[in-house]
Coordinates of C-alpha atoms and ligand atoms in Angstrom, one line a residue:
X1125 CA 95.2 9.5 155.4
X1126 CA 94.6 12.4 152.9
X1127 CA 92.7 15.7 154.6
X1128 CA 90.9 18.0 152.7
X1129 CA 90.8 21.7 155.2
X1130 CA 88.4 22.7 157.0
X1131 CA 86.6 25.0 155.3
X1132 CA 86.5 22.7 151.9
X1133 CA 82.9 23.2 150.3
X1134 CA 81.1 19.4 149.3
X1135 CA 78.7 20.4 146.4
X1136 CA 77.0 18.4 144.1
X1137 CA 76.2 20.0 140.3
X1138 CA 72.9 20.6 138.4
X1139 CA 71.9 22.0 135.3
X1140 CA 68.4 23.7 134.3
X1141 CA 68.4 22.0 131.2
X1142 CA 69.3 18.3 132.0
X1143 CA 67.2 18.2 135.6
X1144 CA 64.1 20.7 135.5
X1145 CA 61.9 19.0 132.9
X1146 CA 58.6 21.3 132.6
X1147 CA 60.2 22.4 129.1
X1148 CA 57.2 23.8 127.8
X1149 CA 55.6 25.0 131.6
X1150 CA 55.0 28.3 132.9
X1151 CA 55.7 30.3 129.9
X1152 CA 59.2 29.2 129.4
X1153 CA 60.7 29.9 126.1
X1154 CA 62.7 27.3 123.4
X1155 CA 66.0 26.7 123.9
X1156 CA 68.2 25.1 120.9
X1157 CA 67.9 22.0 121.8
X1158 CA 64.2 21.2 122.2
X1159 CA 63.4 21.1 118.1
X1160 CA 67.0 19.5 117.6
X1161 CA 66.1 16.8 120.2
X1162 CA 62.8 15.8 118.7
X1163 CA 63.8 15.6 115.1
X1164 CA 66.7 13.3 116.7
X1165 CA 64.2 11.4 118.1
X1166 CA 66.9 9.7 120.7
X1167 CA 65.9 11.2 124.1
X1168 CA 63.2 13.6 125.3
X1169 CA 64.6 16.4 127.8
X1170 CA 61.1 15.9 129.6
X1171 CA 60.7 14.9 132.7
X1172 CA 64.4 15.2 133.1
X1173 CA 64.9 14.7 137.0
X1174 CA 61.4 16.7 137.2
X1175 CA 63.4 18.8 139.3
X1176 CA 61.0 22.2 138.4
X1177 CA 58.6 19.9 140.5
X1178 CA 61.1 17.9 143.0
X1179 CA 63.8 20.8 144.1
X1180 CA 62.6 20.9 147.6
X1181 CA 62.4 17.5 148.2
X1182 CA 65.7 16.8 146.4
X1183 CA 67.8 19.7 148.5
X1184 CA 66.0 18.0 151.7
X1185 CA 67.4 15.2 151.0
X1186 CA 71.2 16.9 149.5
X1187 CA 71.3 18.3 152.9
X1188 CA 70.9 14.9 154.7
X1189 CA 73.9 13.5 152.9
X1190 CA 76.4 16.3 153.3
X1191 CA 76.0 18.8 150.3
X1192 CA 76.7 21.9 151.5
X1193 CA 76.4 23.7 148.2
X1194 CA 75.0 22.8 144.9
X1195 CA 75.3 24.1 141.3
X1196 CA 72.5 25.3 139.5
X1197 CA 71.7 27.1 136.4
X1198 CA 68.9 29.4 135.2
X1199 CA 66.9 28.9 132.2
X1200 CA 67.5 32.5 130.4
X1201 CA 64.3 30.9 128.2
X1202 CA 62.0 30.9 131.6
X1203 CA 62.8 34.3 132.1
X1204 CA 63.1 35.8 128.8
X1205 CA 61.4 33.5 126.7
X1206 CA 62.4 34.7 123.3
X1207 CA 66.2 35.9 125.1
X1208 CA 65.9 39.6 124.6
X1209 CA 65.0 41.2 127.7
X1210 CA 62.1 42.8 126.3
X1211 CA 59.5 40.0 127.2
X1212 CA 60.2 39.0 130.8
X1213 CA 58.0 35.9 132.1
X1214 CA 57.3 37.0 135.5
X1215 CA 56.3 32.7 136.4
X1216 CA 60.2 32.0 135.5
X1217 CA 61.3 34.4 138.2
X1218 CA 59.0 33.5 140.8
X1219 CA 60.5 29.7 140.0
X1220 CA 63.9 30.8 141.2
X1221 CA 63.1 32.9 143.7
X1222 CA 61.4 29.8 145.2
X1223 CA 64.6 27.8 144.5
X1224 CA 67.3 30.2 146.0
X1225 CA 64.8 29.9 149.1
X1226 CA 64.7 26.3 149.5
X1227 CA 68.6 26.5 149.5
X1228 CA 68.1 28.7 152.4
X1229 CA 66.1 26.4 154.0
X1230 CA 68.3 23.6 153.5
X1231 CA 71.5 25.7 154.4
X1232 CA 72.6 24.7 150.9
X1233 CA 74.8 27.5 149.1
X1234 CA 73.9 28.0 145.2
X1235 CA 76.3 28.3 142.7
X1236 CA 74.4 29.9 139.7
X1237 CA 75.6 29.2 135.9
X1238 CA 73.7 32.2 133.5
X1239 CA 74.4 29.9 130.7
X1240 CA 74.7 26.5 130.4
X1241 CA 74.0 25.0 126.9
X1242 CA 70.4 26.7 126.8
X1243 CA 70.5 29.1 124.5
X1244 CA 67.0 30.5 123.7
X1245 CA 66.0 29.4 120.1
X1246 CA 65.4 32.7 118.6
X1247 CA 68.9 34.0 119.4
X1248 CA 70.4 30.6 118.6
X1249 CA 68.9 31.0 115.2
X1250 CA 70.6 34.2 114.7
X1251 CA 74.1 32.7 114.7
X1252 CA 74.0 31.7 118.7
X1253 CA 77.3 32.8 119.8
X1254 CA 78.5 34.0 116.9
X1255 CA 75.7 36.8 116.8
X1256 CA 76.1 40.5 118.4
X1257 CA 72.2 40.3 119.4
X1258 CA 72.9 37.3 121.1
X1259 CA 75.8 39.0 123.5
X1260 CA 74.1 42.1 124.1
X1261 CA 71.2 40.1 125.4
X1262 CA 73.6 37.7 127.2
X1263 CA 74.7 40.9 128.9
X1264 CA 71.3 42.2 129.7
X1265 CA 69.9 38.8 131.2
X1266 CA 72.9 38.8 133.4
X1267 CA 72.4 42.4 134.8
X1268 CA 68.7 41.8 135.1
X1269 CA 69.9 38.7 137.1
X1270 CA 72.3 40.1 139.5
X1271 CA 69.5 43.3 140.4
X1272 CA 66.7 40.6 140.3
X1273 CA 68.3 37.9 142.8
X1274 CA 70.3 39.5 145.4
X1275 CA 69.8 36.4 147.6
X1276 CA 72.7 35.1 145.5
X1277 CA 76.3 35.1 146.4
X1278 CA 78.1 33.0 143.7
X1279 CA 77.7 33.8 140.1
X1280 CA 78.6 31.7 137.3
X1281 CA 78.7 33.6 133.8
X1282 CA 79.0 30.5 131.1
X1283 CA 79.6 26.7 131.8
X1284 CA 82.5 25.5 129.6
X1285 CA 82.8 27.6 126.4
X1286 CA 85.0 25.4 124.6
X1287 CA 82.2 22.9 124.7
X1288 CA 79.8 24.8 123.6
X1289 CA 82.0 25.7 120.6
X1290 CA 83.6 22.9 119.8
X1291 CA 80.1 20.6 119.8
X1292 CA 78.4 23.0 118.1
X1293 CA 81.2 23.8 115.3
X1294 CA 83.5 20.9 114.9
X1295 CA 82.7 17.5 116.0
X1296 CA 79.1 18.6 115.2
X1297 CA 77.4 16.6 118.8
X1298 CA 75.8 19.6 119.6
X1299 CA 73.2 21.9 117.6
X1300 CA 73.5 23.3 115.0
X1301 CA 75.5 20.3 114.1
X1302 CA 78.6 21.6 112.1
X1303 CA 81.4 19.6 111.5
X1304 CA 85.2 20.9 110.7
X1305 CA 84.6 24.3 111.0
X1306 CA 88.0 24.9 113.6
X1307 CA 87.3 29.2 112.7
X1308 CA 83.7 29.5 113.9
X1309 CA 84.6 27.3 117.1
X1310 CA 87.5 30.0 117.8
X1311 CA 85.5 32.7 116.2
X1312 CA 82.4 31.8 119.1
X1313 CA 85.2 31.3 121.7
X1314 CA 86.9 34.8 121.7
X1315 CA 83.2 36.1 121.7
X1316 CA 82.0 34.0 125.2
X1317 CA 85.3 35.0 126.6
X1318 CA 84.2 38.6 125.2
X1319 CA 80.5 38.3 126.8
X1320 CA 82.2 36.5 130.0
X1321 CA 84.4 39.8 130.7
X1322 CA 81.4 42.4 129.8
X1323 CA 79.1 40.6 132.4
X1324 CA 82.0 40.1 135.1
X1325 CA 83.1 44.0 134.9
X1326 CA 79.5 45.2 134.7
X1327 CA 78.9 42.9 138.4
X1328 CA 81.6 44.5 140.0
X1329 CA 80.8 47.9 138.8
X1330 CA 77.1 47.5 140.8
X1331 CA 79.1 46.5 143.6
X1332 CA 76.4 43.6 145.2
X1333 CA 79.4 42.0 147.4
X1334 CA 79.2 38.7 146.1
X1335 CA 81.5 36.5 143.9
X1336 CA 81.7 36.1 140.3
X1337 CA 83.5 33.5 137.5
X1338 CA 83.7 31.2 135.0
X1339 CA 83.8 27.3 134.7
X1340 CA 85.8 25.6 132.4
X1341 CA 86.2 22.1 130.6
X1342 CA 90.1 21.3 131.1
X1343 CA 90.7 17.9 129.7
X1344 CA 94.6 17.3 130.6
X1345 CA 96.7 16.8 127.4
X1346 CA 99.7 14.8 127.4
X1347 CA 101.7 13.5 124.4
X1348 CA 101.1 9.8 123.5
X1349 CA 105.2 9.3 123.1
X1350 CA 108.4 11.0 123.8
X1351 CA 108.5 12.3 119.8
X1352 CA 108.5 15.8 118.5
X1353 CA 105.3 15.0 117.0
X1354 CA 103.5 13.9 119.3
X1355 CA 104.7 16.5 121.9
X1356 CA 103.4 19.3 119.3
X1357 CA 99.5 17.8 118.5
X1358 CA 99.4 17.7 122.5
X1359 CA 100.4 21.3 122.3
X1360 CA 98.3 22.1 119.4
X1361 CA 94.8 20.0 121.2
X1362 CA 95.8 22.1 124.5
X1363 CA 95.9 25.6 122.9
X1364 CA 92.6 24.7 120.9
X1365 CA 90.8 22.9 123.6
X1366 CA 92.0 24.8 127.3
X1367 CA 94.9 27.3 126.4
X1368 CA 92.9 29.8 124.2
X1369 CA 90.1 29.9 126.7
X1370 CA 92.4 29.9 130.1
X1371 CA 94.3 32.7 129.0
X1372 CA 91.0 34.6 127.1
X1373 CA 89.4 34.6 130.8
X1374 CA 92.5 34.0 133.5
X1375 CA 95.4 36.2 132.1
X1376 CA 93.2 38.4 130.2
X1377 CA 95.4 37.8 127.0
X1378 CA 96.2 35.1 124.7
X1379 CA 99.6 34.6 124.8
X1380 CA 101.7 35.5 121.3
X1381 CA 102.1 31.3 121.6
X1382 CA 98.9 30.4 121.8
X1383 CA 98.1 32.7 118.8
X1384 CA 100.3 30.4 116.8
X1385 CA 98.8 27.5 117.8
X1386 CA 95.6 28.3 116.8
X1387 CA 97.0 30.5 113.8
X1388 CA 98.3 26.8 112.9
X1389 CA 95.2 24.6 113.3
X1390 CA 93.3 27.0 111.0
X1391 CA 95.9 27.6 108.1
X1392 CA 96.3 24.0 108.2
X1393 CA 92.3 24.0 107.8
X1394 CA 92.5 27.0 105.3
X1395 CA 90.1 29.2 107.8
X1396 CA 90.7 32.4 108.6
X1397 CA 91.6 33.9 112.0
X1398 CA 89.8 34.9 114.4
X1399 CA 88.4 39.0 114.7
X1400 CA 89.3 40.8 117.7
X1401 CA 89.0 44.4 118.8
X1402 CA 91.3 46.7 121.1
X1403 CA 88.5 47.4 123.0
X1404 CA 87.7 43.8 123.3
X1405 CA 90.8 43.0 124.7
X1406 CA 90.8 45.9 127.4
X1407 CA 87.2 43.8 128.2
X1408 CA 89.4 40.8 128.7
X1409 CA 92.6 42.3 130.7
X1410 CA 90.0 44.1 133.3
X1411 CA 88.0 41.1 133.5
X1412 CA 90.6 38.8 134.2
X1413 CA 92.2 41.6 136.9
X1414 CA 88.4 41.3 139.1
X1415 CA 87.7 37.6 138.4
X1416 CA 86.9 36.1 141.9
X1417 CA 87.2 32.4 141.1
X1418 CA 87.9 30.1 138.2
X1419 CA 85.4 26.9 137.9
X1420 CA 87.7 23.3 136.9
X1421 CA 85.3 20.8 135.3
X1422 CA 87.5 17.8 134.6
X1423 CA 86.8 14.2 134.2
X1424 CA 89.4 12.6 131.9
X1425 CA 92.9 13.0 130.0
X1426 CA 94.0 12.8 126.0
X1427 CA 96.9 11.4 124.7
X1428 CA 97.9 13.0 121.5
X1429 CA 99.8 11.6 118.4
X1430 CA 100.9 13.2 115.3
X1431 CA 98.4 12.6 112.1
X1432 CA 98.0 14.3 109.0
X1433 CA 94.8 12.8 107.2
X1434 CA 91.5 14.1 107.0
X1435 CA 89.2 15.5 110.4
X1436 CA 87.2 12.6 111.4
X1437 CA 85.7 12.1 114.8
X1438 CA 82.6 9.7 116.3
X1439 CA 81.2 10.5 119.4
X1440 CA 80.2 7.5 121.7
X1441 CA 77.0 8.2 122.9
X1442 CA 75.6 4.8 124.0
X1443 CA 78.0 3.6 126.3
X1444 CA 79.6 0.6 123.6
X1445 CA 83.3 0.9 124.9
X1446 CA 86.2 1.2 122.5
X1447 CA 83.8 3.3 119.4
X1448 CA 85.2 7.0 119.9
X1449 CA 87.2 8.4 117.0
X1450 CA 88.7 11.6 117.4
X1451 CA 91.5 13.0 114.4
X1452 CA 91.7 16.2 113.6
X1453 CA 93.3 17.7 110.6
X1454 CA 96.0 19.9 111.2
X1455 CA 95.7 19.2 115.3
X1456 CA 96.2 15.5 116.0
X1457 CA 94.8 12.2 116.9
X1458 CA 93.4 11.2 120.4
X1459 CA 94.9 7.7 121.5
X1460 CA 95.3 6.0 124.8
X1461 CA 98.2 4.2 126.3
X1462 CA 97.4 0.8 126.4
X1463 CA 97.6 0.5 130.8
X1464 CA 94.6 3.1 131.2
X1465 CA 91.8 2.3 132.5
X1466 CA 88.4 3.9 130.9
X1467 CA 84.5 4.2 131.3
X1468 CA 82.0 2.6 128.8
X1469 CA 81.9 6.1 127.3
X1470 CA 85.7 6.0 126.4
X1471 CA 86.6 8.6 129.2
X1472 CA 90.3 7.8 130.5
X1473 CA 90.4 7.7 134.5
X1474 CA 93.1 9.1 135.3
X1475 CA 93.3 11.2 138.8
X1476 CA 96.8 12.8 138.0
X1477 CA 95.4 14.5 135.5
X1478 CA 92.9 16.9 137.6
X1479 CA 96.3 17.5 140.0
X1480 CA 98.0 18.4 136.8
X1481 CA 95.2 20.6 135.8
X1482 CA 94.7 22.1 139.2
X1483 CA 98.9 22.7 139.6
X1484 CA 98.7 25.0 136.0
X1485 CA 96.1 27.0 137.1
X1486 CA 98.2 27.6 139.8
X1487 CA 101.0 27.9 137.9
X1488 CA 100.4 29.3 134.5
X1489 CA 97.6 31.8 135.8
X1490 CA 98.2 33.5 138.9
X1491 CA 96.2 36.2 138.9
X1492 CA 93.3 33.5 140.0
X1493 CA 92.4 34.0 143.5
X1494 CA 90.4 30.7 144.0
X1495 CA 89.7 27.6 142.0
X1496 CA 86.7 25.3 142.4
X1497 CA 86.5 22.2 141.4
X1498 CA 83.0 22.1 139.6
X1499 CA 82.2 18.9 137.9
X1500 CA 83.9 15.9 138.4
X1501 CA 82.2 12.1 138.5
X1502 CA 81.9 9.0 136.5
X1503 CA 78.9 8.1 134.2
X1504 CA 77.9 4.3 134.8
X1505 CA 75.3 2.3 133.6
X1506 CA 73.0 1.6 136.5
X1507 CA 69.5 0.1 137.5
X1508 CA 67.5 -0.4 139.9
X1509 CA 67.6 -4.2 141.3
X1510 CA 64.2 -6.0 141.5
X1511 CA 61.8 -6.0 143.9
X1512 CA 63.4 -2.9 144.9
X1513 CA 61.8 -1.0 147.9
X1514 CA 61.8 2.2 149.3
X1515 CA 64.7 1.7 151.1
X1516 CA 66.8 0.1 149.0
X1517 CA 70.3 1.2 149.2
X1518 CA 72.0 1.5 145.1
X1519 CA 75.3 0.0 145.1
X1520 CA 78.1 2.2 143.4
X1521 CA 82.0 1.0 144.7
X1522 CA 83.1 2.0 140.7
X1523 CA 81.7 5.2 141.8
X1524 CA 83.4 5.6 145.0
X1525 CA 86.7 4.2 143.7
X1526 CA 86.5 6.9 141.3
X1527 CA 85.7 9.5 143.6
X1528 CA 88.3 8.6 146.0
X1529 CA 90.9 9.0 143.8
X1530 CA 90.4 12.0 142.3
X1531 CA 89.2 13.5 145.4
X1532 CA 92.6 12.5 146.8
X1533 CA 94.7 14.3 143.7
X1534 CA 92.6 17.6 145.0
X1535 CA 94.2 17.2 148.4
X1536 CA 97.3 16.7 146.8
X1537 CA 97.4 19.9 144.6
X1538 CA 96.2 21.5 148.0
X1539 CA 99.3 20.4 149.9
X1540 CA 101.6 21.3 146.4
X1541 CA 99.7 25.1 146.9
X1542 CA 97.0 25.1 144.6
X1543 CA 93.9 27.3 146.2
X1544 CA 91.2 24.8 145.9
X1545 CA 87.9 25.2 148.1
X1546 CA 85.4 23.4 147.3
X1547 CA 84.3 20.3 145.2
X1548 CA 81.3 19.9 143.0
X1549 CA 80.3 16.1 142.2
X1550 CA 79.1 15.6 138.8
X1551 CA 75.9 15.2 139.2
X1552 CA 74.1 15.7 142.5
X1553 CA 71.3 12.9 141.2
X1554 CA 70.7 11.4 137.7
X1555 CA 69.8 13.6 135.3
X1556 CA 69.5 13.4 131.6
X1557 CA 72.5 13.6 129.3
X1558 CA 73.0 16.4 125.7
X1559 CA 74.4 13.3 123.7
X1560 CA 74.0 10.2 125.9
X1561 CA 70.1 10.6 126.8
X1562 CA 69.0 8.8 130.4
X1563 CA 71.8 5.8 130.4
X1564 CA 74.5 7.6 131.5
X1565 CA 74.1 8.0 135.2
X1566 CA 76.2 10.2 137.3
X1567 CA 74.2 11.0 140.3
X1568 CA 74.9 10.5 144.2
X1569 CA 71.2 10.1 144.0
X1570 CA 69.6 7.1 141.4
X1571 CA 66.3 8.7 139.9
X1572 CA 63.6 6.2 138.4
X1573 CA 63.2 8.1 135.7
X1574 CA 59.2 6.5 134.9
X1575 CA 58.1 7.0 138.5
X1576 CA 60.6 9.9 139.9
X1577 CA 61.2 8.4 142.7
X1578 CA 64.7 8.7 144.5
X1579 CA 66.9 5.8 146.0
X1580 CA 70.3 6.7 147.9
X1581 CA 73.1 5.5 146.4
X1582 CA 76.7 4.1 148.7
X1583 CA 78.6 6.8 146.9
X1584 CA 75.8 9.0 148.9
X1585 CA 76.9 8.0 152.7
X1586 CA 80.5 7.8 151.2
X1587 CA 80.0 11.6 149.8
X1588 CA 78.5 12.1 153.7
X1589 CA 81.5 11.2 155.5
X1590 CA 83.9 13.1 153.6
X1591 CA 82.1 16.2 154.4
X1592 CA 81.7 15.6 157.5
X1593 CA 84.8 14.3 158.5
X1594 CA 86.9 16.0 155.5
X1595 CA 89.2 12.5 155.6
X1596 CA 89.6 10.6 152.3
X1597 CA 88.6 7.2 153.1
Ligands
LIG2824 C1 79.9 18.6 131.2 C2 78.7 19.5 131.2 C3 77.5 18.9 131.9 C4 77.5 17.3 131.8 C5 78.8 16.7 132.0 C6 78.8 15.2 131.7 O1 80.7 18.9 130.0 O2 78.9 20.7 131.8 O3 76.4 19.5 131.5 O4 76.7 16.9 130.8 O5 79.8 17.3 131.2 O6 78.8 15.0 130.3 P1 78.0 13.9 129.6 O7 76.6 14.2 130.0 O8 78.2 14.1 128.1 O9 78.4 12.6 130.1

């Protein structure tokens, strides 16, 4: 039987955006999605797992099944409503405070993102991450942050860049909605690495004795054949959608391959390349040199093939199995070997890739001194059975299954010498979804979303035992 050590952190993850609710309570400021959202008319962000409301009830009941730390992220927009850190809204402090104090109660440990898709409106409209207002104010939040809430020990400085970038300036699934534009993704890539290393060297120069780092998206990219073609769109997808980014925050340089990659992607594209500046790049190198950990969010693998026609992608966001689309001009085309099994949202289960992913960090960027593995779980449509009571107990073996094999490629990168210590579970309870709404439930924890109320789901007294006993069973 597989053993994960001793000191192995169970979390489960959060983030302000898809559990608080309250998105117009207290004071709090717009983010970019609430005006997007309700022109989209798909999904309301409100009530969200009501967590503003429910966090001491739902880390009361995290602690009963085993989570010993949990991810959570602050809405900049509670604090500084308009993002600049001249308006501060005193109610969105007191908020956290109360949080980090209920995970003190509950011997829970926070992990806290600074940014995690919930960028305050007015700095969004100013060209988001593309904007030098909007990463000097990143910068200031973050300070105020680190002076403001000493009771934290584990910072987080921006959940999954690439994301961010790519959504918002490529397959267009994120706001402002552009579509193709492979230079402004790179262009707002370089700059969060940029912000990511001015807010990590500004924490360890006020010396506060706690931990600081990033958390990356790493989809593992394999080839979909042997062929010379297919091997380079893997290679071009990986330097666009993990190389640039790994090496930006984890080497503290971008390798002179990986500039051709991406010098490829956008000639083929007819973009220019990206800006950079010497002093940006000194930013990076001492960043990467103090960096205390490195966040892994991965879920699912691509297969890459060779393809030369026009960018066109379609994001699934209802769950109707087989609709993704995903070709990209002067990159490659996203295809599946026929043997692999996938979720109703087209994700591709395959466990060897997070002990792929894990063994390259290792690997490829050693001056990491820990990884965490910070989102990793499978979205399933789920409901509550009738006549359902109190007690009723959700079923979830897809869940489990899922968990038990990817938990088990951690313990195998672990035993091949990868520094892994803890493991987040994507998502501690239902919460709502950027592009899939309420249908896509990850939690350990089923929420009703019309009444609030919580039911326990197997995957719960599963996620229990293995933190308890740290055997994969
Ligand atoms: C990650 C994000 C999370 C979360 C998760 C699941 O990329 O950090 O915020 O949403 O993916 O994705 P989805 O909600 O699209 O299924």
């Amino acid at each position: 039987m597989l053993k994960l050590p001793k000191d192995f952190l169970m979390g489960g993850a959060t983030a302000a955006y898809q559990v608080e609710g309250a998105t117009k309570e207290d004071g709090k400021g717009k983010v970019l999605w609430d005006d997007y959202l309700e022109k989209q008319g798909r999904f309301s962000p409100d009530p969200a797992a009501d967590f503003y409301h429910r966090y001491d009830d739902d880390l009361a009941l995290s602690e009963k099944y085993g989570v010993q730390t949990i991810r959570v992220s602050i809405a900049w927009s509670r604090i500084f409503p308009e993002g600049t850190t001249d308006k501060l809204e005193p109610r969105g402090v007191e908020y956290y405070h109360k949080l980090f104090a209920s995970c003190a109660k509950h011997h829970i440990i926070p992990f806290v993102t600074l940014h995690h898709f919930d960028t305050p409106k007015k700095l969004h409209d100013m060209g988001d991450w593309m904007s030098p207002v909007m990463l000097d104010s990143f910068v200031d939040y973050a300070k105020y942050c680190f002076k403001e809430f000493p009771e934290v020990k584990y910072w987080i400085t921006i959940n999954e860049p690439t994301s961010m970038a790519i959504q918002q300036h490529v397959s267009g699934t994120f706001p402002p909605g552009e579509k193709g534009r492979f230079d402004n993704a790179v262009q707002a890539e370089h700059n969060q690495n940029v912000a990511h290393a001015r807010i990590v060297n500004a924490y360890k120069e006020m010396n506060l004795g706690g931990e600081i780092g990033i958390v990356h998206a790493i989809q593992t990219v394999y080839p979909y054949s042997d062929s010379q073609g297919d091997r380079h769109a893997a290679a071009l997808k990986d330097a666009f959608e993990d190389r640039f980014y790994l090496d930006g925050t984890l080497a503290g340089e971008y390798s002179p391959e990986t500039l051709s990659l991406i010098k490829e992607i956008l000639d083929a594209n007819n973009q220019p390349m990206f800006k950079s500046t010497p002093k940006e790049m000194e930013e990076l190198s001492k960043a990467a040199h103090q960096l205390d950990f490195v966040g892994v969010n991965n879920y699912f693998s691509v297969w890459m093939r060779a393809y030369d026609g026009a960018s066109e992608t379609i994001h699934n966001g209802t769950g109707a199995k087989g609709t993704s689309v995903s070709r990209l001009h002067g990159i490659g085309e996203e295809r599946k070997p026929d043997n692999i099994e996938t979720t109703d949202w087209d994700w591709a289960i395959y466990p060897k890739g997070m002990h792929d992913t894990l063994m390259r960090i290792h690997n490829d960027y050693p001056l990491v001194p820990a990884t965490y593995v910070t989102e990793n779980g499978i979205g399933l449509k789920e409901s509550l059975p009738e006549g359902a009571t109190d007690d009723t107990i959700i079923d979830d073996p897809k869940r489990i299954d899922y968990l038990k094999k990817y938990i088990s490629a951690i313990a195998d990168a672990i035993n091949d010498g990868a520094n892994v210590k803890g493991y987040f579970i994507w998502s501690l309870q239902d919460q709502f979804s950027w592009t899939n709404g309420y249908s896509k439930r990850y939690g350990l924890f089923f929420v009703d979303f019309p009444t609030q109320k919580r039911y326990v789901k197997k995957s719960a007294y599963w996620f229990k035992n293995l933190s308890e006993t740290h055997e994969i069973e």
